[in-house]
């Protein structure tokens, strides 16, 4: 995944959400397909147990696209 350019901010996107919009926000931030981010999240969750923990933390601390939590 390429590094973000410009003044992008990491946030949840609720219009493209499956659970809370975290994967959609990460995909938007890195200009990656959201499906790839979702698959990587599940793989890291199943293989290492880290994906679900990181997802839960991001779900609670990331604002939505309008700035509210």
PDB file of N, CA and C in Angstrom:
ATOM      1  N   UNK A   1       0.837  -1.176   0.000  1.00  0.00           N
ATOM      2  CA  UNK A   1       0.000   0.000   0.000  1.00  0.00           C
ATOM      3  C   UNK A   1       0.888   1.247   0.000  1.00  0.00           C
ATOM      4  N   UNK A   2       0.582   2.197  -0.852  1.00  0.00           N
ATOM      5  CA  UNK A   2       1.374   3.431  -0.871  1.00  0.00           C
ATOM      6  C   UNK A   2       1.053   4.299   0.344  1.00  0.00           C
ATOM      7  N   UNK A   3       2.006   5.097   0.743  1.00  0.00           N
ATOM      8  CA  UNK A   3       1.779   6.019   1.854  1.00  0.00           C
ATOM      9  C   UNK A   3       0.858   7.143   1.402  1.00  0.00           C
ATOM     10  N   UNK A   4       0.036   7.646   2.318  1.00  0.00           N
ATOM     11  CA  UNK A   4      -0.899   8.720   1.950  1.00  0.00           C
ATOM     12  C   UNK A   4      -0.159   9.999   1.599  1.00  0.00           C
ATOM     13  N   UNK A   5      -0.747  10.749   0.683  1.00  0.00           N
ATOM     14  CA  UNK A   5      -0.167  12.022   0.265  1.00  0.00           C
ATOM     15  C   UNK A   5      -1.100  13.144   0.673  1.00  0.00           C
ATOM     16  N   UNK A   6      -0.530  14.286   0.918  1.00  0.00           N
ATOM     17  CA  UNK A   6      -1.349  15.448   1.239  1.00  0.00           C
ATOM     18  C   UNK A   6      -1.767  15.476   2.688  1.00  0.00           C
ATOM     19  N   UNK A   7      -2.930  16.028   2.928  1.00  0.00           N
ATOM     20  CA  UNK A   7      -3.422  16.245   4.280  1.00  0.00           C
ATOM     21  C   UNK A   7      -4.569  15.295   4.601  1.00  0.00           C
ATOM     22  N   UNK A   8      -4.405  14.019   4.323  1.00  0.00           N
ATOM     23  CA  UNK A   8      -5.459  13.046   4.599  1.00  0.00           C
ATOM     24  C   UNK A   8      -5.514  12.734   6.090  1.00  0.00           C
ATOM     25  N   UNK A   9      -6.709  12.455   6.568  1.00  0.00           N
ATOM     26  CA  UNK A   9      -6.889  12.057   7.957  1.00  0.00           C
ATOM     27  C   UNK A   9      -7.599  10.707   7.993  1.00  0.00           C
ATOM     28  N   UNK A  10      -7.184   9.890   8.933  1.00  0.00           N
ATOM     29  CA  UNK A  10      -7.784   8.577   9.106  1.00  0.00           C
ATOM     30  C   UNK A  10      -9.109   8.729   9.847  1.00  0.00           C
ATOM     31  N   UNK A  11     -10.175   8.182   9.283  1.00  0.00           N
ATOM     32  CA  UNK A  11     -11.498   8.283   9.883  1.00  0.00           C
ATOM     33  C   UNK A  11     -12.344   7.101   9.427  1.00  0.00           C
ATOM     34  N   UNK A  12     -13.456   6.885  10.124  1.00  0.00           N
ATOM     35  CA  UNK A  12     -14.408   5.848   9.727  1.00  0.00           C
ATOM     36  C   UNK A  12     -15.332   6.396   8.645  1.00  0.00           C
ATOM     37  N   UNK A  13     -15.708   5.542   7.700  1.00  0.00           N
ATOM     38  CA  UNK A  13     -16.656   5.937   6.663  1.00  0.00           C
ATOM     39  C   UNK A  13     -17.916   5.104   6.850  1.00  0.00           C
ATOM     40  N   UNK A  14     -18.965   5.749   7.280  1.00  0.00           N
ATOM     41  CA  UNK A  14     -20.176   5.016   7.619  1.00  0.00           C
ATOM     42  C   UNK A  14     -21.026   4.652   6.413  1.00  0.00           C
ATOM     43  N   UNK A  15     -20.855   5.309   5.297  1.00  0.00           N
ATOM     44  CA  UNK A  15     -21.650   4.984   4.117  1.00  0.00           C
ATOM     45  C   UNK A  15     -21.231   3.689   3.447  1.00  0.00           C
ATOM     46  N   UNK A  16     -19.983   3.272   3.665  1.00  0.00           N
ATOM     47  CA  UNK A  16     -19.462   2.047   3.056  1.00  0.00           C
ATOM     48  C   UNK A  16     -19.137   0.998   4.108  1.00  0.00           C
ATOM     49  N   UNK A  17     -19.822   1.046   5.211  1.00  0.00           N
ATOM     50  CA  UNK A  17     -19.503   0.173   6.332  1.00  0.00           C
ATOM     51  C   UNK A  17     -20.103  -1.216   6.200  1.00  0.00           C
ATOM     52  N   UNK A  18     -19.429  -2.182   6.822  1.00  0.00           N
ATOM     53  CA  UNK A  18     -20.018  -3.497   7.030  1.00  0.00           C
ATOM     54  C   UNK A  18     -20.300  -3.660   8.523  1.00  0.00           C
ATOM     55  N   UNK A  19     -19.383  -3.156   9.355  1.00  0.00           N
ATOM     56  CA  UNK A  19     -19.599  -3.170  10.803  1.00  0.00           C
ATOM     57  C   UNK A  19     -19.609  -1.732  11.320  1.00  0.00           C
ATOM     58  N   UNK A  20     -18.454  -1.066  11.237  1.00  0.00           N
ATOM     59  CA  UNK A  20     -18.419   0.313  11.740  1.00  0.00           C
ATOM     60  C   UNK A  20     -17.705   1.291  10.808  1.00  0.00           C
ATOM     61  N   UNK A  21     -17.225   0.839   9.664  1.00  0.00           N
ATOM     62  CA  UNK A  21     -16.592   1.723   8.701  1.00  0.00           C
ATOM     63  C   UNK A  21     -15.094   1.886   8.849  1.00  0.00           C
ATOM     64  N   UNK A  22     -14.468   1.111   9.761  1.00  0.00           N
ATOM     65  CA  UNK A  22     -13.028   1.230   9.986  1.00  0.00           C
ATOM     66  C   UNK A  22     -12.247   0.799   8.750  1.00  0.00           C
ATOM     67  N   UNK A  23     -12.567  -0.356   8.189  1.00  0.00           N
ATOM     68  CA  UNK A  23     -11.838  -0.844   7.007  1.00  0.00           C
ATOM     69  C   UNK A  23     -12.011   0.090   5.816  1.00  0.00           C
ATOM     70  N   UNK A  24     -13.195   0.630   5.658  1.00  0.00           N
ATOM     71  CA  UNK A  24     -13.426   1.575   4.560  1.00  0.00           C
ATOM     72  C   UNK A  24     -12.588   2.835   4.753  1.00  0.00           C
ATOM     73  N   UNK A  25     -12.472   3.301   5.987  1.00  0.00           N
ATOM     74  CA  UNK A  25     -11.658   4.475   6.269  1.00  0.00           C
ATOM     75  C   UNK A  25     -10.173   4.228   6.041  1.00  0.00           C
ATOM     76  N   UNK A  26      -9.699   3.052   6.473  1.00  0.00           N
ATOM     77  CA  UNK A  26      -8.288   2.692   6.261  1.00  0.00           C
ATOM     78  C   UNK A  26      -8.005   2.554   4.769  1.00  0.00           C
ATOM     79  N   UNK A  27      -8.925   1.930   4.043  1.00  0.00           N
ATOM     80  CA  UNK A  27      -8.747   1.779   2.592  1.00  0.00           C
ATOM     81  C   UNK A  27      -8.716   3.140   1.906  1.00  0.00           C
ATOM     82  N   UNK A  28      -9.571   4.035   2.322  1.00  0.00           N
ATOM     83  CA  UNK A  28      -9.583   5.378   1.747  1.00  0.00           C
ATOM     84  C   UNK A  28      -8.288   6.124   2.062  1.00  0.00           C
ATOM     85  N   UNK A  29      -7.800   5.975   3.265  1.00  0.00           N
ATOM     86  CA  UNK A  29      -6.579   6.659   3.692  1.00  0.00           C
ATOM     87  C   UNK A  29      -5.363   6.206   2.877  1.00  0.00           C
ATOM     88  N   UNK A  30      -5.278   4.901   2.602  1.00  0.00           N
ATOM     89  CA  UNK A  30      -4.142   4.353   1.867  1.00  0.00           C
ATOM     90  C   UNK A  30      -4.418   4.173   0.370  1.00  0.00           C
ATOM     91  N   UNK A  31      -5.566   4.619  -0.115  1.00  0.00           N
ATOM     92  CA  UNK A  31      -5.961   4.451  -1.520  1.00  0.00           C
ATOM     93  C   UNK A  31      -5.880   2.990  -1.955  1.00  0.00           C
ATOM     94  N   UNK A  32      -6.417   2.117  -1.127  1.00  0.00           N
ATOM     95  CA  UNK A  32      -6.416   0.677  -1.391  1.00  0.00           C
ATOM     96  C   UNK A  32      -7.864   0.203  -1.535  1.00  0.00           C
ATOM     97  N   UNK A  33      -8.066  -0.919  -2.206  1.00  0.00           N
ATOM     98  CA  UNK A  33      -9.425  -1.473  -2.286  1.00  0.00           C
ATOM     99  C   UNK A  33      -9.916  -1.910  -0.900  1.00  0.00           C
ATOM    100  N   UNK A  34     -11.141  -1.572  -0.578  1.00  0.00           N
ATOM    101  CA  UNK A  34     -11.674  -1.891   0.742  1.00  0.00           C
ATOM    102  C   UNK A  34     -11.754  -3.402   0.962  1.00  0.00           C
ATOM    103  N   UNK A  35     -11.967  -4.166  -0.089  1.00  0.00           N
ATOM    104  CA  UNK A  35     -12.037  -5.621   0.039  1.00  0.00           C
ATOM    105  C   UNK A  35     -10.699  -6.191   0.509  1.00  0.00           C
ATOM    106  N   UNK A  36      -9.611  -5.651   0.000  1.00  0.00           N
ATOM    107  CA  UNK A  36      -8.278  -6.112   0.406  1.00  0.00           C
ATOM    108  C   UNK A  36      -8.050  -5.809   1.884  1.00  0.00           C
ATOM    109  N   UNK A  37      -8.429  -4.627   2.328  1.00  0.00           N
ATOM    110  CA  UNK A  37      -8.260  -4.257   3.735  1.00  0.00           C
ATOM    111  C   UNK A  37      -9.106  -5.166   4.620  1.00  0.00           C
ATOM    112  N   UNK A  38     -10.325  -5.467   4.203  1.00  0.00           N
ATOM    113  CA  UNK A  38     -11.193  -6.349   4.995  1.00  0.00           C
ATOM    114  C   UNK A  38     -10.617  -7.761   5.077  1.00  0.00           C
ATOM    115  N   UNK A  39     -10.106  -8.271   3.972  1.00  0.00           N
ATOM    116  CA  UNK A  39      -9.509  -9.616   3.971  1.00  0.00           C
ATOM    117  C   UNK A  39      -8.280  -9.640   4.874  1.00  0.00           C
ATOM    118  N   UNK A  40      -7.435  -8.622   4.789  1.00  0.00           N
ATOM    119  CA  UNK A  40      -6.243  -8.564   5.647  1.00  0.00           C
ATOM    120  C   UNK A  40      -6.621  -8.476   7.123  1.00  0.00           C
ATOM    121  N   UNK A  41      -7.673  -7.734   7.435  1.00  0.00           N
ATOM    122  CA  UNK A  41      -8.126  -7.629   8.822  1.00  0.00           C
ATOM    123  C   UNK A  41      -8.567  -8.983   9.355  1.00  0.00           C
ATOM    124  N   UNK A  42      -9.327  -9.717   8.562  1.00  0.00           N
ATOM    125  CA  UNK A  42      -9.785 -11.041   8.985  1.00  0.00           C
ATOM    126  C   UNK A  42      -8.611 -12.005   9.102  1.00  0.00           C
ATOM    127  N   UNK A  43      -7.686 -11.972   8.133  1.00  0.00           N
ATOM    128  CA  UNK A  43      -6.528 -12.867   8.193  1.00  0.00           C
ATOM    129  C   UNK A  43      -5.662 -12.589   9.420  1.00  0.00           C
ATOM    130  N   UNK A  44      -5.385 -11.312   9.693  1.00  0.00           N
ATOM    131  CA  UNK A  44      -4.598 -10.975  10.873  1.00  0.00           C
ATOM    132  C   UNK A  44      -5.345 -11.341  12.152  1.00  0.00           C
ATOM    133  N   UNK A  45      -6.655 -11.245  12.120  1.00  0.00           N
ATOM    134  CA  UNK A  45      -7.452 -11.619  13.280  1.00  0.00           C
ATOM    135  C   UNK A  45      -7.425 -13.113  13.539  1.00  0.00           C
ATOM    136  N   UNK A  46      -7.536 -13.902  12.475  1.00  0.00           N
ATOM    137  CA  UNK A  46      -7.553 -15.351  12.627  1.00  0.00           C
ATOM    138  C   UNK A  46      -6.163 -15.923  12.895  1.00  0.00           C
ATOM    139  N   UNK A  47      -5.146 -15.391  12.248  1.00  0.00           N
ATOM    140  CA  UNK A  47      -3.794 -15.946  12.378  1.00  0.00           C
ATOM    141  C   UNK A  47      -3.075 -15.464  13.630  1.00  0.00           C
ATOM    142  N   UNK A  48      -3.203 -14.196  13.930  1.00  0.00           N
ATOM    143  CA  UNK A  48      -2.415 -13.624  15.026  1.00  0.00           C
ATOM    144  C   UNK A  48      -3.276 -13.091  16.165  1.00  0.00           C
ATOM    145  N   UNK A  49      -4.552 -12.951  15.948  1.00  0.00           N
ATOM    146  CA  UNK A  49      -5.433 -12.406  16.965  1.00  0.00           C
ATOM    147  C   UNK A  49      -5.341 -10.894  17.101  1.00  0.00           C
ATOM    148  N   UNK A  50      -4.469 -10.279  16.308  1.00  0.00           N
ATOM    149  CA  UNK A  50      -4.225  -8.847  16.427  1.00  0.00           C
ATOM    150  C   UNK A  50      -5.256  -8.039  15.649  1.00  0.00           C
ATOM    151  N   UNK A  51      -5.706  -8.555  14.532  1.00  0.00           N
ATOM    152  CA  UNK A  51      -6.615  -7.810  13.663  1.00  0.00           C
ATOM    153  C   UNK A  51      -7.883  -7.370  14.368  1.00  0.00           C
ATOM    154  N   UNK A  52      -8.465  -8.260  15.165  1.00  0.00           N
ATOM    155  CA  UNK A  52      -9.709  -7.926  15.843  1.00  0.00           C
ATOM    156  C   UNK A  52      -9.477  -6.908  16.957  1.00  0.00           C
ATOM    157  N   UNK A  53      -8.340  -7.024  17.640  1.00  0.00           N
ATOM    158  CA  UNK A  53      -8.015  -6.066  18.691  1.00  0.00           C
ATOM    159  C   UNK A  53      -7.774  -4.676  18.105  1.00  0.00           C
ATOM    160  N   UNK A  54      -7.005  -4.599  17.034  1.00  0.00           N
ATOM    161  CA  UNK A  54      -6.744  -3.316  16.378  1.00  0.00           C
ATOM    162  C   UNK A  54      -8.038  -2.727  15.846  1.00  0.00           C
ATOM    163  N   UNK A  55      -8.887  -3.566  15.263  1.00  0.00           N
ATOM    164  CA  UNK A  55     -10.175  -3.103  14.744  1.00  0.00           C
ATOM    165  C   UNK A  55     -11.023  -2.507  15.865  1.00  0.00           C
ATOM    166  N   UNK A  56     -11.075  -3.197  17.000  1.00  0.00           N
ATOM    167  CA  UNK A  56     -11.881  -2.707  18.123  1.00  0.00           C
ATOM    168  C   UNK A  56     -11.353  -1.376  18.652  1.00  0.00           C
ATOM    169  N   UNK A  57     -10.033  -1.246  18.729  1.00  0.00           N
ATOM    170  CA  UNK A  57      -9.445   0.009  19.201  1.00  0.00           C
ATOM    171  C   UNK A  57      -9.747   1.134  18.218  1.00  0.00           C
ATOM    172  N   UNK A  58      -9.543   0.873  16.928  1.00  0.00           N
ATOM    173  CA  UNK A  58      -9.820   1.902  15.920  1.00  0.00           C
ATOM    174  C   UNK A  58     -11.301   2.275  15.889  1.00  0.00           C
ATOM    175  N   UNK A  59     -12.160   1.294  16.126  1.00  0.00           N
ATOM    176  CA  UNK A  59     -13.597   1.551  16.113  1.00  0.00           C
ATOM    177  C   UNK A  59     -13.982   2.528  17.231  1.00  0.00           C
ATOM    178  N   UNK A  60     -13.265   2.470  18.343  1.00  0.00           N
ATOM    179  CA  UNK A  60     -13.615   3.348  19.461  1.00  0.00           C
ATOM    180  C   UNK A  60     -12.930   4.708  19.389  1.00  0.00           C
ATOM    181  N   UNK A  61     -11.732   4.795  18.785  1.00  0.00           N
ATOM    182  CA  UNK A  61     -11.018   6.067  18.821  1.00  0.00           C
ATOM    183  C   UNK A  61     -11.134   6.894  17.547  1.00  0.00           C
ATOM    184  N   UNK A  62     -11.441   6.262  16.407  1.00  0.00           N
ATOM    185  CA  UNK A  62     -11.512   7.020  15.154  1.00  0.00           C
ATOM    186  C   UNK A  62     -12.827   7.790  15.055  1.00  0.00           C
ATOM    187  N   UNK A  63     -12.741   9.051  14.672  1.00  0.00           N
ATOM    188  CA  UNK A  63     -13.983   9.790  14.423  1.00  0.00           C
ATOM    189  C   UNK A  63     -14.591   9.341  13.092  1.00  0.00           C
ATOM    190  N   UNK A  64     -15.868   9.612  12.908  1.00  0.00           N
ATOM    191  CA  UNK A  64     -16.456   9.319  11.604  1.00  0.00           C
ATOM    192  C   UNK A  64     -16.042  10.412  10.625  1.00  0.00           C
ATOM    193  N   UNK A  65     -16.491  10.313   9.409  1.00  0.00           N
ATOM    194  CA  UNK A  65     -16.060  11.254   8.382  1.00  0.00           C
ATOM    195  C   UNK A  65     -16.510  12.685   8.642  1.00  0.00           C
ATOM    196  N   UNK A  66     -17.441  12.863   9.554  1.00  0.00           N
ATOM    197  CA  UNK A  66     -17.932  14.207   9.885  1.00  0.00           C
ATOM    198  C   UNK A  66     -17.307  14.756  11.160  1.00  0.00           C
ATOM    199  N   UNK A  67     -16.422  13.972  11.785  1.00  0.00           N
ATOM    200  CA  UNK A  67     -15.700  14.443  12.955  1.00  0.00           C
ATOM    201  C   UNK A  67     -16.227  14.000  14.293  1.00  0.00           C
ATOM    202  N   UNK A  68     -17.353  13.310  14.345  1.00  0.00           N
ATOM    203  CA  UNK A  68     -17.870  12.846  15.631  1.00  0.00           C
ATOM    204  C   UNK A  68     -17.515  11.385  15.831  1.00  0.00           C
ATOM    205  N   UNK A  69     -17.544  10.942  17.075  1.00  0.00           N
ATOM    206  CA  UNK A  69     -17.208   9.547  17.382  1.00  0.00           C
ATOM    207  C   UNK A  69     -18.423   8.747  17.456  1.00  0.00           C
TER     208      UNK A  69
END
